[in-house]
CSV table of C-alpha atoms in Angstrom, one decimal:
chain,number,residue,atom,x,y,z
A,101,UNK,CA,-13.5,-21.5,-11.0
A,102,UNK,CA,-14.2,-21.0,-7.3
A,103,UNK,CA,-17.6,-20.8,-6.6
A,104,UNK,CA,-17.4,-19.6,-3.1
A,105,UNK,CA,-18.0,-15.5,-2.7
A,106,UNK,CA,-15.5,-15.3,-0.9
A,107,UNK,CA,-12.8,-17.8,-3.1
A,108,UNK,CA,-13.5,-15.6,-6.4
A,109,UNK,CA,-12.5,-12.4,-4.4
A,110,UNK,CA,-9.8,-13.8,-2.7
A,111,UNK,CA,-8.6,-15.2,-6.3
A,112,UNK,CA,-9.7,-11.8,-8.0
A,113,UNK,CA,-7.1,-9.9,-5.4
A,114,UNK,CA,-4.4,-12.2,-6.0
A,115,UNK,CA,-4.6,-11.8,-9.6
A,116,UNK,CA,-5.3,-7.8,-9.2
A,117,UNK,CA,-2.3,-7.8,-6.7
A,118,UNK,CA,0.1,-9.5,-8.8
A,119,UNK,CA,-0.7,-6.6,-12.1
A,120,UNK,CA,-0.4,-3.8,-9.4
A,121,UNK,CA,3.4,-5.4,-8.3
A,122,UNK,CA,4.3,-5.9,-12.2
A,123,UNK,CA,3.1,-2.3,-12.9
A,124,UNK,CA,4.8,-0.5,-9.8
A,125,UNK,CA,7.8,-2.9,-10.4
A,126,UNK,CA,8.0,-0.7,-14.0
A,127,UNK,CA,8.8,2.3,-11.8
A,128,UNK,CA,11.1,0.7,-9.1
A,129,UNK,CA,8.6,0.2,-6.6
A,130,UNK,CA,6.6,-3.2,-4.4
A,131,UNK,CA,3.3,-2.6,-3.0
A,132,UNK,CA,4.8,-2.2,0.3
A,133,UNK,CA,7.2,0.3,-0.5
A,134,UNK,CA,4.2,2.2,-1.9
A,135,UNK,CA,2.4,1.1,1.5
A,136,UNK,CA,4.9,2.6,3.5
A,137,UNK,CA,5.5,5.9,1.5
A,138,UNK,CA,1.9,6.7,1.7
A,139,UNK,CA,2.3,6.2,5.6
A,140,UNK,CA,5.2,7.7,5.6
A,141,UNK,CA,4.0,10.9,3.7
A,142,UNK,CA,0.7,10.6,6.1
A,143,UNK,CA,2.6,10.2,9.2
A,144,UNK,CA,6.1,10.8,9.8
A,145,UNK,CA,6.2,10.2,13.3
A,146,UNK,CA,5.7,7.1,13.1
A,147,UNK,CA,7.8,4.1,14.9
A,148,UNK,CA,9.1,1.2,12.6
A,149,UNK,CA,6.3,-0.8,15.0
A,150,UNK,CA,3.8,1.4,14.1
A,151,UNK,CA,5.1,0.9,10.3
A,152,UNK,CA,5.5,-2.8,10.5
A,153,UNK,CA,1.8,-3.3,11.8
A,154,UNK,CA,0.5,-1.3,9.3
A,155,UNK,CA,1.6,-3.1,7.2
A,156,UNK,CA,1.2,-6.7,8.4
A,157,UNK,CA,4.5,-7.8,8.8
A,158,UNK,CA,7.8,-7.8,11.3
A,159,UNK,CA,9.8,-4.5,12.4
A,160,UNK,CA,12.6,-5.8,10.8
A,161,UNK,CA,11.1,-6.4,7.5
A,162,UNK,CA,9.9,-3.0,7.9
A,163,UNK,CA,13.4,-1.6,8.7
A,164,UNK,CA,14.3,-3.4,5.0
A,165,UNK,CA,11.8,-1.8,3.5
A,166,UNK,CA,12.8,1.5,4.2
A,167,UNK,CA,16.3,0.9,4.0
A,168,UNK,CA,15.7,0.2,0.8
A,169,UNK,CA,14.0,3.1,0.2
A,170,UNK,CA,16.3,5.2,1.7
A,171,UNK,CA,18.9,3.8,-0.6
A,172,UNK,CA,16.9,4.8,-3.6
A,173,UNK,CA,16.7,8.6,-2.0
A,174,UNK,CA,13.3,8.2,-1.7
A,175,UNK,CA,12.9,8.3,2.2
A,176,UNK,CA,15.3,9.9,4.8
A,177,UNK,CA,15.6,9.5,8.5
A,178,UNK,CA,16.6,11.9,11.5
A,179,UNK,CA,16.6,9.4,14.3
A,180,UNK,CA,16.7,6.4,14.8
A,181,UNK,CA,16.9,3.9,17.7
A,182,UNK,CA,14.6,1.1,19.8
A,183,UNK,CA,11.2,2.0,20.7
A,184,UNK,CA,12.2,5.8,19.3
A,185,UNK,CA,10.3,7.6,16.8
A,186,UNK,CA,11.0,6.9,13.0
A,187,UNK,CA,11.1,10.6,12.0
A,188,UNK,CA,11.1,9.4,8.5
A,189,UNK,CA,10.4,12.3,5.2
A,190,UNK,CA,10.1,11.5,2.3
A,191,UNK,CA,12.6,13.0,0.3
A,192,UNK,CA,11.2,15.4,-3.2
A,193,UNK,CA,12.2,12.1,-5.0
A,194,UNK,CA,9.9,10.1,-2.8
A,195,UNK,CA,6.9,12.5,-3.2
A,196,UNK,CA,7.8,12.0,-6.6
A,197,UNK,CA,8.1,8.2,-6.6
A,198,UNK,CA,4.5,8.4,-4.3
A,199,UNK,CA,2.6,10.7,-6.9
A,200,UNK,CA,4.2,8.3,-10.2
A,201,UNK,CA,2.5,5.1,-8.3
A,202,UNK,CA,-0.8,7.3,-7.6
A,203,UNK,CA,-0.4,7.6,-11.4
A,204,UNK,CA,0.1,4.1,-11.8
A,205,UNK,CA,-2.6,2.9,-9.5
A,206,UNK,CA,-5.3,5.0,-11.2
A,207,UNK,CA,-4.3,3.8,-14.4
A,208,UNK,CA,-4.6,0.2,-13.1
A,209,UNK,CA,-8.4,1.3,-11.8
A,210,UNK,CA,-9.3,2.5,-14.9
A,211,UNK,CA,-8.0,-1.0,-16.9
A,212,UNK,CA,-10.0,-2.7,-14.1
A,213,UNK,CA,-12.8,-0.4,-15.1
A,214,UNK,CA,-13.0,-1.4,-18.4
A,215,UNK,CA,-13.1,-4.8,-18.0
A,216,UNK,CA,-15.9,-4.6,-16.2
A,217,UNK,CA,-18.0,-2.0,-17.4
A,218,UNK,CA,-18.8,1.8,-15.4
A,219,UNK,CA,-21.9,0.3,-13.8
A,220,UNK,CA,-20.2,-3.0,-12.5
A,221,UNK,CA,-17.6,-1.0,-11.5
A,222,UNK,CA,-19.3,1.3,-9.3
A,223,UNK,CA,-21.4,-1.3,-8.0
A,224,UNK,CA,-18.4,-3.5,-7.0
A,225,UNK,CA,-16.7,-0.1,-5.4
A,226,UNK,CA,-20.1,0.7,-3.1
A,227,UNK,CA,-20.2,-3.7,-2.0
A,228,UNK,CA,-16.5,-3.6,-1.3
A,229,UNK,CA,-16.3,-0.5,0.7
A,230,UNK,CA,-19.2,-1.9,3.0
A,231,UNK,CA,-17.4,-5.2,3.3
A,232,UNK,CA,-13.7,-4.2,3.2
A,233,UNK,CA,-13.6,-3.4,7.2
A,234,UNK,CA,-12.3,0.3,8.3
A,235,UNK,CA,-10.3,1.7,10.7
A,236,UNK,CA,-12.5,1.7,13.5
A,237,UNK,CA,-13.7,-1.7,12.4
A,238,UNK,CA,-9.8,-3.4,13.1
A,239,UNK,CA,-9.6,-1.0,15.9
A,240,UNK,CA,-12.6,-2.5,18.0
A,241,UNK,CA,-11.1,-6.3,17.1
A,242,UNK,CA,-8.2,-5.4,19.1
């Protein structure tokens, strides 16, 4: 066991990310479909670019993602096109897809929750909000 603050939270993610995937993967979902359906749903003007550095990764592992998605009727498109505009929706089977994984993610929190204990939990909710960094945090790192 890492004794490194940093180590046990990277290795306390990975192990929280990996029952996330197998629980959204129970409802036909990954983490970054669910990633870009809540963007999506937030912001449908968005570009693929815009999408893809959301989320960390390339345009055209963006473009998969919602391909997929689109094949699953979750997510349609209006336009489409370099340096254009997404103008993705999300389908009703999409907000429906969006609100099961809300369900799904709460249902993790609480499990989480309970392994820990209220108090811990709450405590480790208020120290990770004041470390995890915020929009205007990334924004001023460029």
């Amino acid at each position: 066991m890492p004794s490194s603050t940093v180590m046990l939270m990277i290795a306390a993610g990975r192990q929280l990310q990996r029952e996330l995937e197998s629980d959204l993967s129970a409802i036909g979902l990954s983490l970054r479909q669910l990633g870009a359906l809540g963007h999506i749903a937030g912001n449908p003007e968005l570009s693929y670019s815009d999408l893809a550095r959301r989320a960390g990764i390339t345009t055209q592992s963006m473009r998969a993602t919602i391909l997929m998605l689109q094949e699953q009727g979750a997510v349609r498109s209006n336009l489409s096109g370099q340096g254009r505009r997404a103008n993705l929706e999300l389908t009703e089977a999409g907000e429906q897809l969006l609100n099961e994984a809300r369900r799904v993610i709460a249902l993790r929190d609480r499990a989480f929750a309970e392994r820990l204990g209220a108090k811990e939990e709450k405590v480790l909710s208020a120290v990770l909000r004041r470390a995890a960094p915020g929009p205007a945090d990334t924004a001023r790192r460029g």
